Every structure is written in structure tokens, then in C-alpha cells.
Coordinates of C-alpha atoms and ligand atoms in Angstrom, one line a residue:
X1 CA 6.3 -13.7 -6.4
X2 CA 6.6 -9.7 -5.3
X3 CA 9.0 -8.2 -8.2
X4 CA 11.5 -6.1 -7.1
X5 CA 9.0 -2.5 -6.9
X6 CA 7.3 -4.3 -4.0
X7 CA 10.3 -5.0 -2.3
X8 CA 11.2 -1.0 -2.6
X9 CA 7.8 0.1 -1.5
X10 CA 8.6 -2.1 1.5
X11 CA 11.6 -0.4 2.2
X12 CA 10.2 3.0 2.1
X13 CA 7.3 1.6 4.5
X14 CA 9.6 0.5 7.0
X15 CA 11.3 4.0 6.7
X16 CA 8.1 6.2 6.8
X17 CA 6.6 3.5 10.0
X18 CA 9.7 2.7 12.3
X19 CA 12.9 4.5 11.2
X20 CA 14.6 6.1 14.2
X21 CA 12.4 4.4 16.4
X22 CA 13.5 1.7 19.1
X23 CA 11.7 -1.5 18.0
X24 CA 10.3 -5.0 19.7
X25 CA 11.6 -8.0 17.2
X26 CA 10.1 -11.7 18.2
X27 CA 9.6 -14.6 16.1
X28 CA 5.7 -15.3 17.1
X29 CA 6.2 -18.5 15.4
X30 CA 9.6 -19.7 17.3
X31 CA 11.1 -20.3 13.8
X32 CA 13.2 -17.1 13.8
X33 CA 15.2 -16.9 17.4
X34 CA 18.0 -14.8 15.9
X35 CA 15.3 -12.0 16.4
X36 CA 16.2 -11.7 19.9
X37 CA 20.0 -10.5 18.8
X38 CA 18.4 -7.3 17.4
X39 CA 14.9 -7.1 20.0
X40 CA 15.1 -3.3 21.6
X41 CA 17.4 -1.9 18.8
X42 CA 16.7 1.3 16.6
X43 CA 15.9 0.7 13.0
X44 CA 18.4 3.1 11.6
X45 CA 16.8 2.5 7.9
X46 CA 16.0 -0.1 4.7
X47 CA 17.2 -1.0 1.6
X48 CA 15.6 -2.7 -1.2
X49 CA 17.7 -4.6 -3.6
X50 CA 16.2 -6.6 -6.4
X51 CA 13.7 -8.7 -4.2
X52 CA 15.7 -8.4 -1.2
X53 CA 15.1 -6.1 1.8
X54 CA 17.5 -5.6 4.9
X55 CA 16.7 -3.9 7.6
X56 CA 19.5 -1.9 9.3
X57 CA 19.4 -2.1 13.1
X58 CA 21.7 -0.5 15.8
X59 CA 22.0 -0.2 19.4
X60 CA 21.4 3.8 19.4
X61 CA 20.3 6.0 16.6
X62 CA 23.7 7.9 16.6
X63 CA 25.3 4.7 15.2
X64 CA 27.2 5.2 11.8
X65 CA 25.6 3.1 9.2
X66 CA 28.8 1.5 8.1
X67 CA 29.5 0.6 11.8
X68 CA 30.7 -2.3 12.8
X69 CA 27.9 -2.9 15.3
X70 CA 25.2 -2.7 12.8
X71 CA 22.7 -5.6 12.5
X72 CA 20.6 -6.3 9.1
X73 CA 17.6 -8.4 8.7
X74 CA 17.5 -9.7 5.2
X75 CA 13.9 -11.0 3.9
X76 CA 13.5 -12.1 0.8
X77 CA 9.4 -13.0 0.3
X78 CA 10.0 -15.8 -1.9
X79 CA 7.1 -17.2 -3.6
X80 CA 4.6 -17.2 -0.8
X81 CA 6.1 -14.3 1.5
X82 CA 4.1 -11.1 2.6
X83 CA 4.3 -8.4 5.0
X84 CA 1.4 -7.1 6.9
X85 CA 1.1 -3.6 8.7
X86 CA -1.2 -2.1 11.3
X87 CA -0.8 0.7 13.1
X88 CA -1.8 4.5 14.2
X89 CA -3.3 6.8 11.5
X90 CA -1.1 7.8 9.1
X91 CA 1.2 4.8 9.9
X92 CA 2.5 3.0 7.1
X93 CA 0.3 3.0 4.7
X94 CA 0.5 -0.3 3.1
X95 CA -1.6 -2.6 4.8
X96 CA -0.5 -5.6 3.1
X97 CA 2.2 -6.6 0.5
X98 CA 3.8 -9.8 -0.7
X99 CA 2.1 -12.5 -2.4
X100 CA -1.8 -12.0 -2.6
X101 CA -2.9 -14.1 0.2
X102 CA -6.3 -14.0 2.0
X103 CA -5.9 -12.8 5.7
X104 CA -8.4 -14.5 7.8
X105 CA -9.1 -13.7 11.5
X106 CA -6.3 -11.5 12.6
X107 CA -8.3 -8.2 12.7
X108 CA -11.6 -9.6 14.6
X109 CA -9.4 -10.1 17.6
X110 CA -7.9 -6.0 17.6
X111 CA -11.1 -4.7 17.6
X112 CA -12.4 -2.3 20.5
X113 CA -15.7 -2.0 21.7
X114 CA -16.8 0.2 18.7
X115 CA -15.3 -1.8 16.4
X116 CA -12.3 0.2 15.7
X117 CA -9.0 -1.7 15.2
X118 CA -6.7 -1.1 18.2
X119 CA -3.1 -2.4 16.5
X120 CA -1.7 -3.0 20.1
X121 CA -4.0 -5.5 21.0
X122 CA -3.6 -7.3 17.1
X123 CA -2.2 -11.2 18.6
X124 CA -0.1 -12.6 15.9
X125 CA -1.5 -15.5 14.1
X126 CA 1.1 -18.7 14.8
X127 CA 2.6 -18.3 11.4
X128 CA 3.9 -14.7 12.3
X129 CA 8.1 -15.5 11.3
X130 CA 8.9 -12.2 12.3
X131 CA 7.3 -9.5 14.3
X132 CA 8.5 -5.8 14.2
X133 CA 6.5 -3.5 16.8
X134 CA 7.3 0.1 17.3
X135 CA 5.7 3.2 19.2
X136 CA 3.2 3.5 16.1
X137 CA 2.5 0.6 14.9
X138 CA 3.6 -3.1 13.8
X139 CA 4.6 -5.7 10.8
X140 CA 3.8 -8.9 10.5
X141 CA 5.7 -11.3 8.5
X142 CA 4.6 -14.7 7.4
X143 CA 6.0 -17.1 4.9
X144 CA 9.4 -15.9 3.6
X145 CA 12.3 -17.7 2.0
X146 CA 15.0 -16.1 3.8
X147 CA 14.9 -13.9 7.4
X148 CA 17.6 -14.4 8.7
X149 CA 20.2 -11.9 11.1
X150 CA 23.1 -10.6 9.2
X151 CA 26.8 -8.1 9.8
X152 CA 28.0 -5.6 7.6
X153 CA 29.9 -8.4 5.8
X154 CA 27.2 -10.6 5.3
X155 CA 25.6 -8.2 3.9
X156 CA 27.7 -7.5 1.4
X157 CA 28.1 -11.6 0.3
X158 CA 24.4 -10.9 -1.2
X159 CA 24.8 -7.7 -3.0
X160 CA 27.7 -9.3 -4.4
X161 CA 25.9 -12.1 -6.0
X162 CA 23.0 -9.7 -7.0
X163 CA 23.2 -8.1 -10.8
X164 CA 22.2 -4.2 -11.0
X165 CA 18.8 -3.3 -9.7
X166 CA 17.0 -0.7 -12.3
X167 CA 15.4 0.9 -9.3
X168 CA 18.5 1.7 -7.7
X169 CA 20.3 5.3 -8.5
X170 CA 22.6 4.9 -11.5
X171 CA 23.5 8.5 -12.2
X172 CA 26.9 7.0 -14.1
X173 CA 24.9 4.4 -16.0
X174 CA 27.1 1.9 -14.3
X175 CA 24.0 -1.0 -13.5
X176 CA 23.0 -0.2 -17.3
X177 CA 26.6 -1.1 -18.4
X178 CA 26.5 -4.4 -16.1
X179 CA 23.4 -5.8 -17.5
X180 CA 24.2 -4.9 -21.0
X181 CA 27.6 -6.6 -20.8
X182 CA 26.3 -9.8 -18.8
X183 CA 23.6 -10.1 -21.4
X184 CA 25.5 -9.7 -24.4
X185 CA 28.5 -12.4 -22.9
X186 CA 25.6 -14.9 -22.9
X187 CA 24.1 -17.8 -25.0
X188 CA 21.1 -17.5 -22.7
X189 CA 18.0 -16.8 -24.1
X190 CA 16.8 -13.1 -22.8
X191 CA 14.0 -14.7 -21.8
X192 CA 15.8 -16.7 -19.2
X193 CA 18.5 -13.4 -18.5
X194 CA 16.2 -11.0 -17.4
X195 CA 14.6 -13.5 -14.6
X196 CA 18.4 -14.3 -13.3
X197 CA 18.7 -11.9 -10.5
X198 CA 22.9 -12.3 -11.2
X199 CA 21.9 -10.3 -14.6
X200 CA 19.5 -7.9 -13.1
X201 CA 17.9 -7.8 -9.9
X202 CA 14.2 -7.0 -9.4
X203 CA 12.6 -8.8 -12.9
X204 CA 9.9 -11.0 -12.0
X205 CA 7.7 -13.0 -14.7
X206 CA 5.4 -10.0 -15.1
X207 CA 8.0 -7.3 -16.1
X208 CA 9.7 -10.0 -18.2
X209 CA 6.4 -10.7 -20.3
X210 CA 5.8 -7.3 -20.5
X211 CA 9.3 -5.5 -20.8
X212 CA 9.6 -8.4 -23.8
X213 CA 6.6 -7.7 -25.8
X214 CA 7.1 -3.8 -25.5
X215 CA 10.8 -4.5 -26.5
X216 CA 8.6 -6.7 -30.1
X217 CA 11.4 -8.4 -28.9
X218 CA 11.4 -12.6 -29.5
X219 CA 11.7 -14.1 -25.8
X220 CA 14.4 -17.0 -27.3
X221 CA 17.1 -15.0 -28.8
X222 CA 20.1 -15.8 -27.1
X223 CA 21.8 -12.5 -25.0
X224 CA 24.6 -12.4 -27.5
X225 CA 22.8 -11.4 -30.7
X226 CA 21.1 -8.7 -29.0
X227 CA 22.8 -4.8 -30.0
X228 CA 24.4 -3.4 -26.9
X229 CA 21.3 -0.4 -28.4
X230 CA 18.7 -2.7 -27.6
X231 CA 19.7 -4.2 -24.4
X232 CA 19.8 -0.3 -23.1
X233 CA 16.5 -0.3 -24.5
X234 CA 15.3 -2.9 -22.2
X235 CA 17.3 -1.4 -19.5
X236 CA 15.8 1.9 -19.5
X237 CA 12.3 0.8 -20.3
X238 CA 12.3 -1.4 -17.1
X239 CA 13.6 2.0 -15.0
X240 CA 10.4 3.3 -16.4
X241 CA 8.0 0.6 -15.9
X242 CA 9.4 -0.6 -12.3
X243 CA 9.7 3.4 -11.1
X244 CA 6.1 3.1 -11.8
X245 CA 5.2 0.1 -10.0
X246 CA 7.3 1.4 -6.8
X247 CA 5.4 4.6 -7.1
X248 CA 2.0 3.0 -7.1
X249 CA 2.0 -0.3 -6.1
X250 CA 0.5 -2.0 -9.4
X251 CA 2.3 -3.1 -12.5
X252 CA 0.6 -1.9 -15.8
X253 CA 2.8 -1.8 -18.8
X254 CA -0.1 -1.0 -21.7
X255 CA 0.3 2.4 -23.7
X256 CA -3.2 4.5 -22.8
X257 CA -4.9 4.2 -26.5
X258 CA -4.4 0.1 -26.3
X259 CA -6.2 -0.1 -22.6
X260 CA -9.9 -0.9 -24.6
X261 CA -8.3 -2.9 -26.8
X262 CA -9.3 -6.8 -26.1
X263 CA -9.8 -5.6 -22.4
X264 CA -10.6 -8.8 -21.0
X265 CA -8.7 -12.0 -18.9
X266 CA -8.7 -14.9 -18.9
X267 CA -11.7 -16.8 -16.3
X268 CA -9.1 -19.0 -14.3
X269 CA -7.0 -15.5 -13.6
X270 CA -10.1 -13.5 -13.0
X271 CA -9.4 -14.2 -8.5
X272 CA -5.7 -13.2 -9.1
X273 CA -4.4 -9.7 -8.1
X274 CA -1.0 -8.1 -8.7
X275 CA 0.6 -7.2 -5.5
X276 CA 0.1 -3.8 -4.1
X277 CA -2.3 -2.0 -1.8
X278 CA -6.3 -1.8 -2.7
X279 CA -6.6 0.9 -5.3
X280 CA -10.1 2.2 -6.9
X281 CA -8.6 4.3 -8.9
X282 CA -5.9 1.7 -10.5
X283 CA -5.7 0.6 -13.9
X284 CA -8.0 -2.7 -14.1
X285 CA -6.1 -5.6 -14.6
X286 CA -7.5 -6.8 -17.9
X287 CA -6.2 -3.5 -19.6
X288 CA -2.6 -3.7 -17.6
X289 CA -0.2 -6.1 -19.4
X290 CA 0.3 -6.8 -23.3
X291 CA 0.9 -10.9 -22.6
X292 CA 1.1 -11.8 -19.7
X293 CA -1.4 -14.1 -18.6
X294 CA -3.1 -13.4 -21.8
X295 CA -2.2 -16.8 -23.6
X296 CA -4.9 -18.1 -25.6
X297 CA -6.5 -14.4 -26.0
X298 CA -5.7 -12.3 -28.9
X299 CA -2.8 -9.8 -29.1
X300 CA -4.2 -6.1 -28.5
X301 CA -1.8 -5.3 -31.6
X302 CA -2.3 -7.5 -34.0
X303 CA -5.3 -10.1 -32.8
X304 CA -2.5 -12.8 -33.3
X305 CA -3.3 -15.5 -30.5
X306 CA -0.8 -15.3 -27.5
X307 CA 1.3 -18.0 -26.3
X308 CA 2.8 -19.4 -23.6
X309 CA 5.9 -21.6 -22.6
X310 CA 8.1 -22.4 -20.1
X311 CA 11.2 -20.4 -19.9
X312 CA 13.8 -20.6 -16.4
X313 CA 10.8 -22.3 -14.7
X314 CA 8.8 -20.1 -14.8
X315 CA 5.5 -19.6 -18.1
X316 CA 6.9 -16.8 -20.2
X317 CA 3.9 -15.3 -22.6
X318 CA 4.8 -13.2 -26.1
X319 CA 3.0 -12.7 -29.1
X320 CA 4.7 -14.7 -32.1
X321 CA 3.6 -12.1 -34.5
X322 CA 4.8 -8.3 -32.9
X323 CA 7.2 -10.2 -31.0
X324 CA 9.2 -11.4 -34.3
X325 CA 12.8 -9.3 -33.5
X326 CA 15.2 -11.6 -33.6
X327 CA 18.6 -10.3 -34.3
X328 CA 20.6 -7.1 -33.6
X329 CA 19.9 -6.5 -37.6
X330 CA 16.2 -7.4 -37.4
X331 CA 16.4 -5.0 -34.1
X332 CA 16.7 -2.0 -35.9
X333 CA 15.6 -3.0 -39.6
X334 CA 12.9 -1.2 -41.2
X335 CA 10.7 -4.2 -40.9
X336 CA 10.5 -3.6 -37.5
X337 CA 9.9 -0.2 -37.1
X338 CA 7.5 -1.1 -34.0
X339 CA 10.9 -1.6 -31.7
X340 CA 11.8 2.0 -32.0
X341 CA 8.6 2.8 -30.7
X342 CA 7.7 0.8 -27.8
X343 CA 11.1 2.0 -26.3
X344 CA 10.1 5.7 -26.3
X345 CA 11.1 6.6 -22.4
X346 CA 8.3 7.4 -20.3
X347 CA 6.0 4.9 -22.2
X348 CA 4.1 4.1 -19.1
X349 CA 4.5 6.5 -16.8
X350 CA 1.9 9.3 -18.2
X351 CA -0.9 6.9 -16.3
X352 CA -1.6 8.9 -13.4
X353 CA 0.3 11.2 -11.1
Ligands
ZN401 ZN1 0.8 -9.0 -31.6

């Protein structure tokens, strides 16, 4: 499933490829027909929200945003949802995002005589759910959870529901205070808190592997026994690591000088990729993550063999031995002096530019 930095870098796509243009919606498919409410409107802008996107849609582009006549589409992607752009150069410029998915046939049929890709001409393939076309180019949607027409109110019924997103501005700290109090009021495991998206909005089972492990932080303490210290921690390391993601499209978590450290994956995971756009220059996968999908394989750390479990239905992977913090005294023990340092801000994020 996208975590929430995909959902952000979609956002910003829409924005860059369509934002105070006048846009076609249809529903290829047939399955959306509340497209043609907002067909021929002008995309004012989008927001990202954890893993949800709307996209704000008006009559004229003079509209105020809080006006009543304002029209989102919420997406969420779910597990098998994606988003695919084409358009002129310089259009958006990620060509595909959502769940890793193979895309067969589609671009054959654009093609001109020389083989270029002419966008216009792109016919949707029959699972198309939603199709936004403007002056410079298009987005396909296939497979989502939600799409669905929305007003102002309903609108506001999700973000309601929705805990603080890390990748959201929080220049008060308020969305740190939210999830530190919601965590610390529960008997849930942090494990299972930081994939409910009424705690904090975005996580997805990578960033909760990983965010755990940096954390040396035991995925079955409850939320209550955690320091309100350590639950800022957490907080502020996922600003870093999820700022990154939305700035480059991939999700690595591992400290430079541990990349060549047991830099390998597992063989059934080898066909997998994270979401994001084709990169050369990325990060290969088998040095990007600490645990996850690394169960079975020793710990870069401490060579102790990773594990694997299911936690809020989804496989949670830590490393029994770094991962041995399990107590707001533990937390900040001299035993553990390991926690101190995998919070150091900015952890992540001297990578690349
Ligand atoms: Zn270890």
C-alpha cells in the first residue's frame, strides 16, 4: 500500500500538471458517474492527508477555496490503487505511482509514426476508474478504495477521523502533541498505533518497521509505557524519514556507514519495488530498510536473525536483540544508549540532495 509520502507527491503532481487548468473528468470504466458533477471544472489545487488525496475543483479559477461551490475528489489508493500520468514534456513528472503494478499495453496504442508517445491519443484501458485530462496532459486512475465526489463538509467528516499527518506543517507542534497524547492514552501495542491512521496519518508497514527499529524500540510495548520523550522521538524521526520519501519518491531509512552492511534481500522479495518513480541513482533496495522484509536475514547491527509477526494485520519485522526497549525507564537507561542515537534529527536525510 502507497504510505502517506506517495500520496503528497501526488498532490504536488496534480498541482505542477493541472492546477488552474479547466479539466475533462470521466470514469472510462462507468464505475465512477459522479465524475460528470465536476467534468469541465478548474482544479483549483490538492491536498494530501495521511494516504488520502482530494482534489479541489470549482466552476472558475476565481472561486475561494472555502466556497461553498467547491467540489473534492477524495482517492484513497488502497491496497492495489495507482495513478498513471502522461503528458507534454515537462508535464508531471511522475509517470506512475501507487502500488507497483505492471502496465501492459496502454503505451503501444499512443504511439505516432516515429514511435513517440502522443498522450492525446493514449485510450484508457477498461479499468481506467477515473480519468483527469487537461491542456498538458492526463491521469489515469485504476484500482482505488475510495473515489468518490465530495462538499466542503464532507470533506471535513474525513480529516476529522484522520490523526496528525507528520508531513503536514506543524509550526506549533500541535500534530506532535496529538500523537503523543493518543499514544500514551493507549494499551495498544505501538506497533499496532502507528499503523492506525486515527493515531497518525501517513504510517504504512514500511515506515513502521523501520521508524521502530531506529526507535531500538520493542514493536509490543503498549502506547502507555512509552515517555511522552520517546513518542516525540518517533514523531520527529518520521517528519524526517517521510520528508524524505515525499522528496524523492523511495523510502530508505538506513544510516550511510550501515548500507554495505548485510546488503542483500531476501529471493521471494527480489521482484518487489517500493513505490516511487524509476531512479538510477536511488539507494538499492537491499541497503534501504533495517527490518523490513529482512526476516530470516541477519540484523545489520548486531547479526541477530530478524523476525517477523503479525501485528494490526499487517507482518511487522524488528530485531529481538537492538530492538530490546521496553519501558519509558529502559527508554532512556544507560543500557540502551543506542536509543539516543538512532533519534539524532536528520538521520536519513544527508542521502542525497
Ligand atoms: Zn540487531
Amino acid at each position: 500500500m502507497p504510505e502517506g509520502h506517495t500520496v503528497h507527491r501526488l498532490a504536488a503532481a496534480f498541482v505542477r500538471g493541472f492546477a488552474g487548468q479547466r479539466v475533462r473528468m470521466s470514469s472510462p470504466q462507468g464505475r465512477f458517474s459522479e465524475a460528470a458533477q465536476v467534468d469541465a471544472m478548474v482544479l483549483l489545487g490538492a491536498e494530501a492527508v495521511g494516504k488520502h488525496l482530494f482534489l479541489q475543483l470549482a466552476p472558475s479559477a476565481d472561486v475561494d477555496p472555502d466556497s461553498p461551490v467547491v467540489r473534492h475528489v477524495h482517492v484513497h489508493l488502497g491496497l492495489y490503487g495507482s495513478w498513471t500520468f502522461a503528458g507534454d514534456p515537462g508535464f508531471a513528472d511522475a509517470h506512475a505511482i501507487g502500488a507497483p503494478r505492471l502496465r501492459v499495453g496502454e503505451r503501444e496504442e499512443g504511439l505516432d509514426g516515429e514511435g513517440e508517445l502522443d498522450w492525446r491519443r493514449l485510450v484508457p484501458r477498461p479499468t481506467v476508474r477515473l480519468r483527469v485530462a487537461g491542456p498538458h496532459g492526463l491521469a489515469d486512475l485504476t484500482g482505488p478504495t475510495a473515489c468518490e465526489v465530495l462538499d466542503g463538509a464532507g470533506r471535513q467528516k474525513i480529516l476529522e477521523r484522520l490523526g496528525p499527518d507528520p508531513l503536514r506543517p506543524d509550526p506549533e507542534g500541535t500534530g506532535r502533541r496529538r500523537f503523543v497524547a493518543a499514544a500514551r492514552r493507549s494499551r495498544t501495542t505501538i506497533g499496532a498505533l502507528l499503523m492506525n491512521q486515527q493515531v497518525i496519518a501517513g504510517i504504512g508497514n514500511i515506515y513502521r518497521a523501520e521508524a521502530l527499529f531506529r526507535a531500538r524500540l520493542d514493536p509490543f510495548v503498549p502506547g502507555k509505557d512509552l515517555s511522552p520523550g520517546m513518542l516525540e522521538g518517533i514523531w520527529e524521526d518520521l517528519v524526517d524519514l517521510l520528508d524524505y520519501g515525499a522528496r524523492t519518491g523511495w523510502i530508505v531509512t538506513t544510516q550511510v556507514e550501515h548500507r554495505e552492511i548485510e546488503a542483500r534481500i531476501l529471493e521471494r522479495s527480489r521482484g518487489t519495488r517500493q513505490n516511487g518513480d524509476e531512479d538510477p541513482g536511488v539507494v538499492p533496495r537491499e541497503q534501504s530498510f533495517y527490518v523490513y522484509h529482512r526476516q530470516t536475514l541477519p540484523c545489520r547491527l548486531c547479526g541477530t536473525v530478524i523476525r517477523s509477526r503479525d501485528l494490526a494485520a499487517r507482518t511487522v519485522f524488528w530485531c529481538p536483540r537492538c530492538q530490546s526497549v521496553r519501558s519509558r525507564r529502559a527508554a532512556w537507561s544507560r543500557e540502551h544508549p543506542a536509543a539516543a542515537w538512532a533519534l539524532v534529527p536528520g538521520g536519513c536525510s544527508e542521502v542525497r540532495p
